[in-house]
């Protein structure tokens, strides 16, 4: 179990580094849009810094496969949230992004939620499920993908209003988080098929499941949507929102879909449920608008002698 915790912390580090590198690369690129996906992909693939960030994210994906082999879904998501602190530190150091006092309190509350989830773990008593009915996975994932796309398009339309206050990107983060939540369930499903004896049998078994196709869909749309949103909004806010939504989606629906039982002991159950509820409350109370830029102070003209 503790190998899974170590793999989750490694995945956190790789994901945080990858997002920050991609954000830094996007700041030097022309404006990208989901309306021109081919141009977006062409621009980012021409940036060595962005490619470095994407490779870090791919390595985080590999570490995540190990996590889902050793930890229950709900517990894994609680640990993944800890990467938000490293992300904020890297964003401040490498991107020059500043967080408000309210946002720092929110991150502190998320760390408390992480601690509660970790304390709810007990080696040998938590079950790690390996599979779920395909019909149930599709019933959960397809409406979630539709909701994420609808929310993102709605946010794009509102952002086009010139009189709208500057957005922090919470709507974008929720939309992309839903897509990545589906991707996280697909990763969990892929990890379950890695136990099949023989490479050929494992590949055929995997291709007969919905998981690789869900990964393909979320990979393509998630790439376009996340890069456009990341260029417009602060990484130190949009990524925490996206991560929180992804973690909650995977912890709740993943636990139900894969049939992983919650802790039997009242204290451990209370810690896990309360940690999840605290993360939801933090998400709902995060500011949705950046402060309006202050106009420059008028300069006083010197009186002519």
mmCIF file of C-alpha atoms in Angstrom:
data_model
loop_
_atom_site.group_PDB
_atom_site.id
_atom_site.type_symbol
_atom_site.label_atom_id
_atom_site.label_comp_id
_atom_site.label_asym_id
_atom_site.label_seq_id
_atom_site.Cartn_x
_atom_site.Cartn_y
_atom_site.Cartn_z
ATOM 1 C CA UNK A 1 0.000 0.000 0.000
ATOM 2 C CA UNK A 2 2.790 2.452 0.829
ATOM 3 C CA UNK A 3 4.305 1.826 -2.594
ATOM 4 C CA UNK A 4 1.031 3.195 -3.925
ATOM 5 C CA UNK A 5 1.328 6.292 -1.732
ATOM 6 C CA UNK A 6 4.870 6.882 -3.005
ATOM 7 C CA UNK A 7 3.714 6.434 -6.619
ATOM 8 C CA UNK A 8 0.861 8.914 -6.029
ATOM 9 C CA UNK A 9 3.272 11.533 -4.660
ATOM 10 C CA UNK A 10 5.574 10.965 -7.650
ATOM 11 C CA UNK A 11 2.606 11.383 -9.999
ATOM 12 C CA UNK A 12 1.736 14.633 -8.193
ATOM 13 C CA UNK A 13 5.242 15.992 -8.762
ATOM 14 C CA UNK A 14 5.247 15.047 -12.445
ATOM 15 C CA UNK A 15 1.768 16.445 -13.068
ATOM 16 C CA UNK A 16 2.540 19.741 -11.316
ATOM 17 C CA UNK A 17 5.810 20.164 -13.217
ATOM 18 C CA UNK A 18 4.118 19.264 -16.492
ATOM 19 C CA UNK A 19 1.294 21.777 -16.090
ATOM 20 C CA UNK A 20 3.671 24.584 -15.122
ATOM 21 C CA UNK A 21 5.976 23.908 -18.079
ATOM 22 C CA UNK A 22 3.014 23.841 -20.462
ATOM 23 C CA UNK A 23 1.665 27.089 -19.007
ATOM 24 C CA UNK A 24 5.026 28.789 -19.391
ATOM 25 C CA UNK A 25 5.273 27.594 -22.984
ATOM 26 C CA UNK A 26 1.741 28.806 -23.757
ATOM 27 C CA UNK A 27 2.487 32.338 -22.524
ATOM 28 C CA UNK A 28 5.010 32.781 -25.352
ATOM 29 C CA UNK A 29 2.714 31.377 -28.058
ATOM 30 C CA UNK A 30 0.033 33.215 -30.057
ATOM 31 C CA UNK A 31 -3.491 32.968 -28.679
ATOM 32 C CA UNK A 32 -4.996 29.506 -29.172
ATOM 33 C CA UNK A 33 -8.656 28.547 -29.411
ATOM 34 C CA UNK A 34 -10.734 25.382 -29.399
ATOM 35 C CA UNK A 35 -12.296 26.659 -32.639
ATOM 36 C CA UNK A 36 -8.962 26.001 -34.385
ATOM 37 C CA UNK A 37 -7.766 22.689 -32.909
ATOM 38 C CA UNK A 38 -5.338 21.880 -35.728
ATOM 39 C CA UNK A 39 -3.591 25.251 -35.324
ATOM 40 C CA UNK A 40 -3.454 24.755 -31.543
ATOM 41 C CA UNK A 41 -1.805 21.342 -31.879
ATOM 42 C CA UNK A 42 0.640 22.662 -34.486
ATOM 43 C CA UNK A 43 1.690 25.546 -32.233
ATOM 44 C CA UNK A 44 2.225 23.501 -29.075
ATOM 45 C CA UNK A 45 4.104 20.730 -30.886
ATOM 46 C CA UNK A 46 6.522 23.385 -32.131
ATOM 47 C CA UNK A 47 7.469 24.368 -28.564
ATOM 48 C CA UNK A 48 10.242 22.276 -26.938
ATOM 49 C CA UNK A 49 9.195 23.566 -23.512
ATOM 50 C CA UNK A 50 5.615 22.400 -24.048
ATOM 51 C CA UNK A 51 6.840 19.000 -25.229
ATOM 52 C CA UNK A 52 8.893 18.715 -22.028
ATOM 53 C CA UNK A 53 5.767 19.444 -19.997
ATOM 54 C CA UNK A 54 3.741 16.880 -21.914
ATOM 55 C CA UNK A 55 6.427 14.236 -21.317
ATOM 56 C CA UNK A 56 6.247 14.963 -17.581
ATOM 57 C CA UNK A 57 2.461 14.492 -17.723
ATOM 58 C CA UNK A 58 2.919 11.197 -19.590
ATOM 59 C CA UNK A 59 5.305 9.972 -16.881
ATOM 60 C CA UNK A 60 2.701 10.984 -14.294
ATOM 61 C CA UNK A 61 0.174 8.861 -16.186
ATOM 62 C CA UNK A 62 2.494 5.848 -15.896
ATOM 63 C CA UNK A 63 2.869 6.412 -12.150
ATOM 64 C CA UNK A 64 -0.914 6.668 -11.852
ATOM 65 C CA UNK A 65 -1.262 3.147 -13.283
ATOM 66 C CA UNK A 66 0.828 1.872 -10.366
ATOM 67 C CA UNK A 67 -1.322 3.810 -7.900
ATOM 68 C CA UNK A 68 -4.565 2.203 -9.078
ATOM 69 C CA UNK A 69 -3.006 -1.237 -8.765
ATOM 70 C CA UNK A 70 -2.244 -0.737 -5.078
ATOM 71 C CA UNK A 71 -4.701 1.783 -3.590
ATOM 72 C CA UNK A 72 -8.504 2.096 -3.496
ATOM 73 C CA UNK A 73 -9.893 4.725 -5.860
ATOM 74 C CA UNK A 74 -11.148 7.075 -3.120
ATOM 75 C CA UNK A 75 -7.879 6.970 -1.179
ATOM 76 C CA UNK A 76 -5.788 7.550 -4.321
ATOM 77 C CA UNK A 77 -7.759 10.660 -5.213
ATOM 78 C CA UNK A 78 -7.293 12.101 -1.744
ATOM 79 C CA UNK A 79 -3.525 11.806 -2.118
ATOM 80 C CA UNK A 80 -3.504 13.242 -5.643
ATOM 81 C CA UNK A 81 -4.961 16.484 -4.263
ATOM 82 C CA UNK A 82 -1.727 17.062 -2.304
ATOM 83 C CA UNK A 83 -0.016 18.009 -5.546
ATOM 84 C CA UNK A 84 -1.854 21.335 -5.464
ATOM 85 C CA UNK A 85 0.579 22.756 -2.923
ATOM 86 C CA UNK A 86 3.584 21.965 -5.107
ATOM 87 C CA UNK A 87 1.752 23.404 -8.098
ATOM 88 C CA UNK A 88 1.160 26.721 -6.313
ATOM 89 C CA UNK A 89 4.815 26.905 -5.275
ATOM 90 C CA UNK A 90 6.029 26.178 -8.803
ATOM 91 C CA UNK A 91 3.541 28.660 -10.286
ATOM 92 C CA UNK A 92 4.790 31.407 -7.989
ATOM 93 C CA UNK A 93 8.441 30.585 -8.672
ATOM 94 C CA UNK A 94 8.391 29.911 -12.423
ATOM 95 C CA UNK A 95 5.315 31.817 -13.610
ATOM 96 C CA UNK A 96 5.181 34.741 -11.206
ATOM 97 C CA UNK A 97 1.545 34.004 -10.335
ATOM 98 C CA UNK A 98 0.260 35.303 -7.016
ATOM 99 C CA UNK A 99 -2.585 33.754 -5.027
ATOM 100 C CA UNK A 100 -4.990 35.736 -2.871
ATOM 101 C CA UNK A 101 -5.383 35.155 0.860
ATOM 102 C CA UNK A 102 -8.730 33.486 0.207
ATOM 103 C CA UNK A 103 -7.162 31.081 -2.272
ATOM 104 C CA UNK A 104 -4.353 30.231 0.162
ATOM 105 C CA UNK A 105 -6.916 29.390 2.845
ATOM 106 C CA UNK A 106 -8.675 27.178 0.297
ATOM 107 C CA UNK A 107 -5.445 25.301 -0.428
ATOM 108 C CA UNK A 108 -4.891 24.837 3.290
ATOM 109 C CA UNK A 109 -8.357 23.331 3.585
ATOM 110 C CA UNK A 110 -7.573 20.978 0.694
ATOM 111 C CA UNK A 111 -4.435 19.803 2.502
ATOM 112 C CA UNK A 112 -6.547 19.128 5.581
ATOM 113 C CA UNK A 113 -8.914 17.085 3.404
ATOM 114 C CA UNK A 114 -5.883 15.137 2.117
ATOM 115 C CA UNK A 115 -4.724 14.391 5.656
ATOM 116 C CA UNK A 116 -8.181 13.121 6.588
ATOM 117 C CA UNK A 117 -8.239 10.753 3.608
ATOM 118 C CA UNK A 118 -4.735 9.425 4.313
ATOM 119 C CA UNK A 119 -5.627 8.803 7.958
ATOM 120 C CA UNK A 120 -8.615 6.758 6.785
ATOM 121 C CA UNK A 121 -6.282 4.236 5.112
ATOM 122 C CA UNK A 122 -5.318 0.958 6.728
ATOM 123 C CA UNK A 123 -3.109 -1.566 4.964
ATOM 124 C CA UNK A 124 -4.763 -4.935 4.468
ATOM 125 C CA UNK A 125 -8.300 -3.747 5.218
ATOM 126 C CA UNK A 126 -9.070 -1.707 2.085
ATOM 127 C CA UNK A 127 -10.148 -3.608 -1.012
ATOM 128 C CA UNK A 128 -8.749 -2.698 -4.429
ATOM 129 C CA UNK A 129 -11.234 -3.725 -7.119
ATOM 130 C CA UNK A 130 -9.938 -4.708 -10.549
ATOM 131 C CA UNK A 131 -12.930 -4.395 -12.876
ATOM 132 C CA UNK A 132 -16.393 -2.913 -13.378
ATOM 133 C CA UNK A 133 -19.361 -3.680 -15.688
ATOM 134 C CA UNK A 134 -18.835 -1.926 -19.018
ATOM 135 C CA UNK A 135 -22.471 -0.814 -19.184
ATOM 136 C CA UNK A 136 -22.140 0.945 -15.844
ATOM 137 C CA UNK A 137 -18.903 2.662 -16.879
ATOM 138 C CA UNK A 138 -20.523 4.003 -20.061
ATOM 139 C CA UNK A 139 -23.625 5.085 -18.140
ATOM 140 C CA UNK A 140 -21.400 7.157 -15.858
ATOM 141 C CA UNK A 141 -18.918 8.453 -18.447
ATOM 142 C CA UNK A 142 -21.000 9.447 -21.481
ATOM 143 C CA UNK A 143 -23.277 11.979 -19.664
ATOM 144 C CA UNK A 144 -20.226 13.348 -17.832
ATOM 145 C CA UNK A 145 -18.397 13.950 -21.108
ATOM 146 C CA UNK A 146 -21.450 15.708 -22.544
ATOM 147 C CA UNK A 147 -21.761 17.884 -19.425
ATOM 148 C CA UNK A 148 -18.081 18.848 -19.572
ATOM 149 C CA UNK A 149 -18.267 19.870 -23.240
ATOM 150 C CA UNK A 150 -21.478 21.858 -22.668
ATOM 151 C CA UNK A 151 -20.019 23.686 -19.660
ATOM 152 C CA UNK A 152 -16.826 24.567 -21.522
ATOM 153 C CA UNK A 153 -18.705 25.940 -24.549
ATOM 154 C CA UNK A 154 -20.975 27.951 -22.231
ATOM 155 C CA UNK A 155 -17.931 29.426 -20.482
ATOM 156 C CA UNK A 156 -16.431 30.334 -23.856
ATOM 157 C CA UNK A 157 -19.573 32.213 -24.842
ATOM 158 C CA UNK A 158 -19.680 34.142 -21.561
ATOM 159 C CA UNK A 159 -15.976 34.955 -21.816
ATOM 160 C CA UNK A 160 -16.650 36.582 -25.203
ATOM 161 C CA UNK A 161 -18.741 39.255 -23.518
ATOM 162 C CA UNK A 162 -16.588 42.389 -23.377
ATOM 163 C CA UNK A 163 -18.409 43.715 -20.303
ATOM 164 C CA UNK A 164 -17.876 40.537 -18.275
ATOM 165 C CA UNK A 165 -15.557 40.692 -15.283
ATOM 166 C CA UNK A 166 -12.209 38.875 -15.697
ATOM 167 C CA UNK A 167 -12.774 35.181 -14.988
ATOM 168 C CA UNK A 168 -10.508 33.109 -12.772
ATOM 169 C CA UNK A 169 -11.219 30.028 -14.886
ATOM 170 C CA UNK A 170 -13.298 28.045 -12.392
ATOM 171 C CA UNK A 171 -15.824 27.122 -15.102
ATOM 172 C CA UNK A 172 -13.031 25.943 -17.402
ATOM 173 C CA UNK A 173 -11.487 23.948 -14.567
ATOM 174 C CA UNK A 174 -14.774 22.188 -13.768
ATOM 175 C CA UNK A 175 -15.372 21.334 -17.434
ATOM 176 C CA UNK A 176 -11.880 19.943 -18.016
ATOM 177 C CA UNK A 177 -12.041 18.207 -14.621
ATOM 178 C CA UNK A 178 -15.081 16.233 -15.752
ATOM 179 C CA UNK A 179 -13.194 15.031 -18.833
ATOM 180 C CA UNK A 180 -10.163 14.105 -16.777
ATOM 181 C CA UNK A 181 -12.439 12.355 -14.275
ATOM 182 C CA UNK A 182 -13.631 10.082 -17.079
ATOM 183 C CA UNK A 183 -9.994 9.648 -18.129
ATOM 184 C CA UNK A 184 -9.092 8.669 -14.560
ATOM 185 C CA UNK A 185 -11.772 5.966 -14.537
ATOM 186 C CA UNK A 186 -10.435 4.728 -17.873
ATOM 187 C CA UNK A 187 -6.901 4.586 -16.442
ATOM 188 C CA UNK A 188 -8.234 2.539 -13.534
ATOM 189 C CA UNK A 189 -9.876 0.201 -16.064
ATOM 190 C CA UNK A 190 -6.688 -0.111 -18.116
ATOM 191 C CA UNK A 191 -4.704 -1.001 -14.987
ATOM 192 C CA UNK A 192 -7.150 -3.822 -14.267
ATOM 193 C CA UNK A 193 -6.461 -5.405 -17.668
ATOM 194 C CA UNK A 194 -2.705 -5.463 -17.142
ATOM 195 C CA UNK A 195 -3.087 -8.630 -15.036
ATOM 196 C CA UNK A 196 -4.011 -10.808 -18.034
ATOM 197 C CA UNK A 197 -1.311 -13.411 -18.694
ATOM 198 C CA UNK A 198 0.501 -12.840 -21.972
ATOM 199 C CA UNK A 199 0.884 -9.566 -23.859
ATOM 200 C CA UNK A 200 -1.337 -10.651 -26.764
ATOM 201 C CA UNK A 201 -4.172 -11.697 -24.489
ATOM 202 C CA UNK A 202 -3.892 -8.486 -22.488
ATOM 203 C CA UNK A 203 -4.060 -6.332 -25.644
ATOM 204 C CA UNK A 204 -7.081 -8.177 -27.058
ATOM 205 C CA UNK A 205 -8.827 -8.037 -23.698
ATOM 206 C CA UNK A 206 -8.150 -4.325 -23.420
ATOM 207 C CA UNK A 207 -9.339 -3.527 -26.959
ATOM 208 C CA UNK A 208 -12.637 -5.275 -26.258
ATOM 209 C CA UNK A 209 -13.278 -2.892 -23.363
ATOM 210 C CA UNK A 210 -14.410 0.775 -23.587
ATOM 211 C CA UNK A 211 -11.345 2.059 -21.722
ATOM 212 C CA UNK A 212 -8.880 2.753 -24.590
ATOM 213 C CA UNK A 213 -11.589 4.585 -26.556
ATOM 214 C CA UNK A 214 -12.528 6.714 -23.545
ATOM 215 C CA UNK A 215 -8.846 7.547 -23.117
ATOM 216 C CA UNK A 216 -8.578 8.498 -26.797
ATOM 217 C CA UNK A 217 -11.625 10.779 -26.621
ATOM 218 C CA UNK A 218 -10.607 12.486 -23.386
ATOM 219 C CA UNK A 219 -7.010 12.741 -24.561
ATOM 220 C CA UNK A 220 -7.897 14.592 -27.782
ATOM 221 C CA UNK A 221 -10.585 16.878 -26.360
ATOM 222 C CA UNK A 222 -8.796 17.305 -23.037
ATOM 223 C CA UNK A 223 -5.647 18.446 -24.833
ATOM 224 C CA UNK A 224 -7.409 21.127 -26.866
ATOM 225 C CA UNK A 225 -9.665 22.345 -24.042
ATOM 226 C CA UNK A 226 -7.030 22.364 -21.303
ATOM 227 C CA UNK A 227 -4.394 24.211 -23.352
ATOM 228 C CA UNK A 228 -6.796 26.958 -24.430
ATOM 229 C CA UNK A 229 -7.995 27.391 -20.829
ATOM 230 C CA UNK A 230 -4.488 27.219 -19.390
ATOM 231 C CA UNK A 231 -3.295 30.013 -21.676
ATOM 232 C CA UNK A 232 -6.084 32.362 -20.530
ATOM 233 C CA UNK A 233 -6.212 31.616 -16.812
ATOM 234 C CA UNK A 234 -3.808 31.249 -13.905
ATOM 235 C CA UNK A 235 -2.398 27.739 -13.587
ATOM 236 C CA UNK A 236 -2.379 28.191 -9.798
ATOM 237 C CA UNK A 237 -6.195 28.327 -9.823
ATOM 238 C CA UNK A 238 -7.506 26.477 -12.856
ATOM 239 C CA UNK A 239 -5.405 23.348 -12.213
ATOM 240 C CA UNK A 240 -6.482 23.042 -8.534
ATOM 241 C CA UNK A 241 -10.127 23.349 -9.584
ATOM 242 C CA UNK A 242 -9.638 20.778 -12.343
ATOM 243 C CA UNK A 243 -7.799 18.439 -9.962
ATOM 244 C CA UNK A 244 -10.466 18.756 -7.272
ATOM 245 C CA UNK A 245 -13.284 17.980 -9.708
ATOM 246 C CA UNK A 246 -11.345 15.048 -11.170
ATOM 247 C CA UNK A 247 -10.566 13.649 -7.731
ATOM 248 C CA UNK A 248 -14.123 13.962 -6.434
ATOM 249 C CA UNK A 249 -15.597 12.514 -9.620
ATOM 250 C CA UNK A 250 -13.241 9.552 -9.522
ATOM 251 C CA UNK A 251 -13.501 8.996 -5.769
ATOM 252 C CA UNK A 252 -17.316 8.974 -5.687
ATOM 253 C CA UNK A 253 -18.296 7.449 -9.026
ATOM 254 C CA UNK A 254 -15.183 5.300 -9.288
ATOM 255 C CA UNK A 255 -15.812 3.745 -5.882
ATOM 256 C CA UNK A 256 -19.410 2.994 -6.827
ATOM 257 C CA UNK A 257 -18.608 1.753 -10.343
ATOM 258 C CA UNK A 258 -15.765 -0.556 -9.325
ATOM 259 C CA UNK A 259 -17.570 -1.732 -6.208
ATOM 260 C CA UNK A 260 -14.865 -0.789 -3.715
ATOM 261 C CA UNK A 261 -16.265 -0.814 -0.185
ATOM 262 C CA UNK A 262 -15.835 2.143 2.147
ATOM 263 C CA UNK A 263 -14.154 1.588 5.553
ATOM 264 C CA UNK A 264 -16.206 -0.371 8.088
ATOM 265 C CA UNK A 265 -14.863 1.448 11.138
ATOM 266 C CA UNK A 266 -16.919 4.577 11.980
ATOM 267 C CA UNK A 267 -13.872 6.797 12.550
ATOM 268 C CA UNK A 268 -12.155 5.858 9.281
ATOM 269 C CA UNK A 269 -15.424 6.198 7.379
ATOM 270 C CA UNK A 270 -16.028 9.633 8.907
ATOM 271 C CA UNK A 271 -12.520 10.782 7.968
ATOM 272 C CA UNK A 272 -12.894 9.693 4.343
ATOM 273 C CA UNK A 273 -16.397 11.113 3.884
ATOM 274 C CA UNK A 274 -15.570 14.361 5.704
ATOM 275 C CA UNK A 275 -12.391 14.819 3.668
ATOM 276 C CA UNK A 276 -14.370 14.481 0.437
ATOM 277 C CA UNK A 277 -17.086 16.844 1.691
ATOM 278 C CA UNK A 278 -14.483 19.432 2.689
ATOM 279 C CA UNK A 279 -12.938 19.350 -0.784
ATOM 280 C CA UNK A 280 -16.398 19.905 -2.322
ATOM 281 C CA UNK A 281 -17.055 22.848 -0.012
ATOM 282 C CA UNK A 282 -13.721 24.429 -0.930
ATOM 283 C CA UNK A 283 -14.501 24.108 -4.642
ATOM 284 C CA UNK A 284 -17.913 25.752 -4.241
ATOM 285 C CA UNK A 285 -16.519 28.738 -2.310
ATOM 286 C CA UNK A 286 -13.530 29.546 -4.521
ATOM 287 C CA UNK A 287 -13.732 32.967 -6.220
ATOM 288 C CA UNK A 288 -14.956 32.890 -9.804
ATOM 289 C CA UNK A 289 -13.613 36.290 -10.877
ATOM 290 C CA UNK A 290 -10.254 37.998 -10.693
ATOM 291 C CA UNK A 291 -10.229 41.554 -9.350
ATOM 292 C CA UNK A 292 -10.800 44.120 -12.051
ATOM 293 C CA UNK A 293 -7.558 45.831 -13.071
ATOM 294 C CA UNK A 294 -7.122 49.202 -11.416
ATOM 295 C CA UNK A 295 -6.773 52.171 -13.785
ATOM 296 C CA UNK A 296 -3.437 53.955 -13.553
ATOM 297 C CA UNK A 297 -3.389 56.976 -11.271
ATOM 298 C CA UNK A 298 -3.470 60.283 -13.153
ATOM 299 C CA UNK A 299 -0.144 62.059 -13.297
ATOM 300 C CA UNK A 300 0.036 65.629 -12.144
ATOM 301 C CA UNK A 301 1.292 68.070 -14.721
ATOM 302 C CA UNK A 302 3.944 70.482 -13.572
ATOM 303 C CA UNK A 303 2.890 74.081 -13.790
ATOM 304 C CA UNK A 304 4.894 76.036 -16.302
ATOM 305 C CA UNK A 305 6.942 78.875 -14.792
#
